[in-house]
XYZ file of C-alpha atoms in Angstrom:
255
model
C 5.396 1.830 -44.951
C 3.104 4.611 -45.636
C 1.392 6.169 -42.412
C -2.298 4.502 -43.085
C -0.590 1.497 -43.215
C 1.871 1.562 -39.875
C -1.246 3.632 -38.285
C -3.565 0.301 -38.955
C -0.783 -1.461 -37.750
C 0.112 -0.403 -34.850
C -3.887 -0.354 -33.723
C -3.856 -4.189 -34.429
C -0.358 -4.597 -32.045
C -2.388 -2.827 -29.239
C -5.448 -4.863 -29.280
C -3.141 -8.149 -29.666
C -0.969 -6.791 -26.605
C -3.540 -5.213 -24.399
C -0.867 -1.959 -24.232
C 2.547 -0.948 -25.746
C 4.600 2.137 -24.706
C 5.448 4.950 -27.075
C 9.049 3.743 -27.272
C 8.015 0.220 -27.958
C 6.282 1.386 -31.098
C 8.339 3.925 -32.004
C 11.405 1.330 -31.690
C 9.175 -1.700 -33.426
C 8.019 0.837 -36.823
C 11.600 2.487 -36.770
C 10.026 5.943 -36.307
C 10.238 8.972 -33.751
C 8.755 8.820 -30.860
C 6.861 12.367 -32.197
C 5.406 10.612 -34.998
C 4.316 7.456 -32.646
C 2.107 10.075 -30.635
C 1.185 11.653 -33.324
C -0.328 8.191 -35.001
C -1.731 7.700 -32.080
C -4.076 10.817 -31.557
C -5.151 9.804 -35.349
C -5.982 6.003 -34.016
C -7.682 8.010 -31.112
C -10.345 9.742 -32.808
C -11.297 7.344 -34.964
C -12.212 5.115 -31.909
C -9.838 2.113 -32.281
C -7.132 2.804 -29.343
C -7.310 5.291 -26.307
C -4.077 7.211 -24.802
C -2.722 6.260 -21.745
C 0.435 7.716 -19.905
C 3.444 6.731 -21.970
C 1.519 5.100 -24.614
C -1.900 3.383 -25.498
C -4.646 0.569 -24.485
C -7.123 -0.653 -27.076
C -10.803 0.999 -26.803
C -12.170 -1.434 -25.439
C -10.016 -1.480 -21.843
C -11.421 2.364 -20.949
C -14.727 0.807 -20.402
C -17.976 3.117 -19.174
C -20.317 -0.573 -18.866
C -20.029 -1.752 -15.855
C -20.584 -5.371 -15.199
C -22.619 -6.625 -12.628
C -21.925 -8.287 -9.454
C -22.621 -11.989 -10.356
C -20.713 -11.535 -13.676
C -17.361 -10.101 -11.961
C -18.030 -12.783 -8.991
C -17.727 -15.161 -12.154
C -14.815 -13.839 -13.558
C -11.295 -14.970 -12.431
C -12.667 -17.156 -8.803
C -9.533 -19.016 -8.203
C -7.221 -15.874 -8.726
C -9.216 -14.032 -6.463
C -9.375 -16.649 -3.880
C -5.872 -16.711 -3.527
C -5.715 -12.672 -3.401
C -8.060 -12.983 -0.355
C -6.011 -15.875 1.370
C -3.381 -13.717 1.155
C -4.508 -10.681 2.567
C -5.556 -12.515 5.498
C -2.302 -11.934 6.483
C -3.175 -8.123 6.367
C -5.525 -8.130 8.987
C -4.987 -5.860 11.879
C -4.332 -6.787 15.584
C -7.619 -8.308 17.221
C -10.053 -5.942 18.533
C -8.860 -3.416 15.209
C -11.842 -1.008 12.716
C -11.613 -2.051 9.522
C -13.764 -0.488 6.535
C -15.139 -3.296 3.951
C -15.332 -1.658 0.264
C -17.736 -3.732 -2.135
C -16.774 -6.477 -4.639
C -16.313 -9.893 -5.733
C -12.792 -10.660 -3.729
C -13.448 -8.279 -0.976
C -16.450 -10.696 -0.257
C -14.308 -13.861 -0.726
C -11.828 -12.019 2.299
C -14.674 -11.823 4.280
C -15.797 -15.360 3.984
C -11.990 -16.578 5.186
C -12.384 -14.650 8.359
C -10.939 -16.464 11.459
C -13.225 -17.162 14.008
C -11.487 -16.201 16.882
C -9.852 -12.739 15.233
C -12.060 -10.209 16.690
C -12.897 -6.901 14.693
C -15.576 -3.906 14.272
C -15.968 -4.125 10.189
C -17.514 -1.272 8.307
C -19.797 -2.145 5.095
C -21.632 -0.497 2.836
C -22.120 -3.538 1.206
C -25.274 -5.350 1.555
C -24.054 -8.969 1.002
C -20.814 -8.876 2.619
C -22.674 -7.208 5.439
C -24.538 -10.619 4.979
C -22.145 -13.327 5.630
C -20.527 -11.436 8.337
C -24.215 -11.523 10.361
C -23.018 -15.249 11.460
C -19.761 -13.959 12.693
C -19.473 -13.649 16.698
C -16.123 -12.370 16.642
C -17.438 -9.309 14.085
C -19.173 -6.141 15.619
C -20.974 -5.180 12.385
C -22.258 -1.478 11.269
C -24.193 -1.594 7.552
C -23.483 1.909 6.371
C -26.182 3.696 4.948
C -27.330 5.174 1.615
C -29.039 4.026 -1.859
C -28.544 0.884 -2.906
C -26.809 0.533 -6.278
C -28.523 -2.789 -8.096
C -25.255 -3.220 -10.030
C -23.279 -3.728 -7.207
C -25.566 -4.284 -4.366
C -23.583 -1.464 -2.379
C -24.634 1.559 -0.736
C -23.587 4.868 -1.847
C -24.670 9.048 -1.986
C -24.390 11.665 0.461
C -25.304 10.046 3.600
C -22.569 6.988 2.701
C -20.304 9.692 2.354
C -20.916 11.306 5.451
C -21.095 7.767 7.325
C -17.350 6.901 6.155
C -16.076 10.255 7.104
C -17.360 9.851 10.738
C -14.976 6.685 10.564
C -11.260 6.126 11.879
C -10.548 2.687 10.324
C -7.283 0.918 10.954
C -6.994 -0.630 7.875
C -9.818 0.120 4.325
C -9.913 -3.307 2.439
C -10.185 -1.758 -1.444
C -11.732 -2.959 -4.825
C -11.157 -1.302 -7.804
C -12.157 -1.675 -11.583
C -8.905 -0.428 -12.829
C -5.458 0.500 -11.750
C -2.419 2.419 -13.382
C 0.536 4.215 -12.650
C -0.514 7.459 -14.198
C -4.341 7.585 -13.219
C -3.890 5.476 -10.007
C -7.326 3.963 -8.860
C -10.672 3.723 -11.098
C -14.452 2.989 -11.712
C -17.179 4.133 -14.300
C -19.236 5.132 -11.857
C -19.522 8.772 -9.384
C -20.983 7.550 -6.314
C -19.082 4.765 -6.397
C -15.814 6.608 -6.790
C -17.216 8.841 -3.758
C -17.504 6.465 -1.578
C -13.834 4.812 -1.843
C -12.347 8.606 -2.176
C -13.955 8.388 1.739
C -13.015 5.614 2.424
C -9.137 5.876 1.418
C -9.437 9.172 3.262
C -10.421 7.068 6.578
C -8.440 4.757 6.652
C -4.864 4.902 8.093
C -3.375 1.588 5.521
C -5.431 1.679 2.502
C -5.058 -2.216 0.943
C -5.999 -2.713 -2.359
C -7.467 -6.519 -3.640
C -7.321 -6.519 -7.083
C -6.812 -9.497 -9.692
C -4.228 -8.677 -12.615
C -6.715 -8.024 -15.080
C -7.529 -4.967 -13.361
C -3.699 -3.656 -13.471
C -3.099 -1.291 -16.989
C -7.214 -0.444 -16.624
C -8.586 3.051 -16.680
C -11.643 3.674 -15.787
C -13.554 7.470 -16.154
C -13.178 7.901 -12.274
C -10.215 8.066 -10.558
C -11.061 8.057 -6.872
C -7.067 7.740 -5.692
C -3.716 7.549 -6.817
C -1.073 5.684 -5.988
C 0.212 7.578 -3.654
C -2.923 6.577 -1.184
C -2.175 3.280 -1.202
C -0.005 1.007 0.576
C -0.323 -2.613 -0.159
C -1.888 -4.289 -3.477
C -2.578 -7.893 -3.532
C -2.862 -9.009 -7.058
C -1.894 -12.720 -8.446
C 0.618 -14.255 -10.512
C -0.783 -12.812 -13.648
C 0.719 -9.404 -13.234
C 3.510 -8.190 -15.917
C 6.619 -7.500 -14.463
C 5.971 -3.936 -15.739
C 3.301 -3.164 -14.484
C 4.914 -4.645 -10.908
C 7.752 -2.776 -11.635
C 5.032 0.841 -11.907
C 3.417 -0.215 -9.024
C 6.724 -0.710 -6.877
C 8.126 2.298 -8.241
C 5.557 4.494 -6.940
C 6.351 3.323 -3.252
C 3.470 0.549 -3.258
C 4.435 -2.844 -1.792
C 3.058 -5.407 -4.164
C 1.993 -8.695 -2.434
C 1.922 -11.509 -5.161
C -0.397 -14.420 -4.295
């Protein structure tokens, strides 16, 4: 097989696959693990595959559009309704701080609040922030700063400097993407800001994201691994990936 050829198709195995390691190829074209790299910077700059650690994702997955709000609230509902049933079991003691981050299952968590489980919740979110104004048990503080349209979520400076005033006991976490070697991700800088703060606040940092969002990398990283302690993903995830996630000293809560 002449290199144009194995480089064209090892470009089509990524898309098909979503991601393959630099062994996998190198094993799957019979060819050193060198030359595998080496393909794939070509593949790179040409625009069909991007590098990851220990391999490559197709183009497409290191995405700088962000989708909206109502699209992700769309996207995956029943997967992320069992995520949030599930990290109702996360919830501090009664009477605990906990900081809110934006997003689609963050607000599905909020919406399965108990009743009688009192706790002072930190938003900058505008309609989480919402459907916790009906909660008696909640003693609620809207943080403050410009309103992204996109995702309907404070953020700048003064967010910032709001979150850092904060001791939280637990930070309840969305996240665009998530990987072993760039940790925690989002396309956007004052987004990122804000959950850097938050992370930083918080003394258990618990991250709700669906599987589709594990082997994602996003253009900000905003934490690694290491900063988190608890993911709560669905049945979706590769054992990999699990197997990353684990690795790195995360505990990975299936629902």
């Amino acid at each position: 097989m002449y290199a144009e050829e194995r480089q064209q198709a090892m470009a089509q195995l990524v898309a098909e696959r979503g991601r393959l390691s630099v062994n996998e190829l190198a094993e799957r074209y019979d060819v050193t693990t060198e030359t595998v790299r080496r393909d794939l910077s070509t593949l790179e700059r040409i625009g069909l595959v991007r590098r990851v650690h220990g391999g490559a994702v197709p183009a497409s997955t290191l995405a700088v559009i962000e989708s909206g709000l109502v699209e992700r609230d769309a996207a995956n509902t029943t997967q992320k309704e069992r995520i949030a049933r599930a990290a109702l079991d996360l919830l501090p003691a009664p009477g605990s701080t906990v900081l809110m981050d934006a997003g689609s299952t963050t607000s599905r968590l909020v919406s399965l609040l108990p009743r009688d489980h009192a706790l002072v919740v930190h938003t900058h979110s505008v309609p989480i922030a919402a459907r916790l104004t009906g909660n008696p048990q909640v003693e609620l503080h809207l943080l403050p700063g410009r309103v992204r349209d996109t995702t309907q979520a404070a953020v700048g400076a003064d967010t910032v400097a709001a979150v850092r005033e904060i001791r939280a006991d637990v930070v309840f976490l969305g996240t665009n993407g998530i990987t072993a070697g760039h940790g925690l991700s989002t396309p956007d800088r004052d987004e990122a800001a804000t959950k850097r703060a938050m992370v930083a606040s918080a003394r258990q940092v618990v991250v709700l994201a669906d599987a589709s969002k594990v082997g994602k990398e996003l253009a900000i990283r905003f934490a690694s691994l290491d900063d988190v302690d608890v993911v709560v993903t669905d049945d979706g995830l590769d054992p990999r990936d699990r197997a990353q996630l684990a690795a790195a000293g995360v505990d990975v809560v299936v629902a």
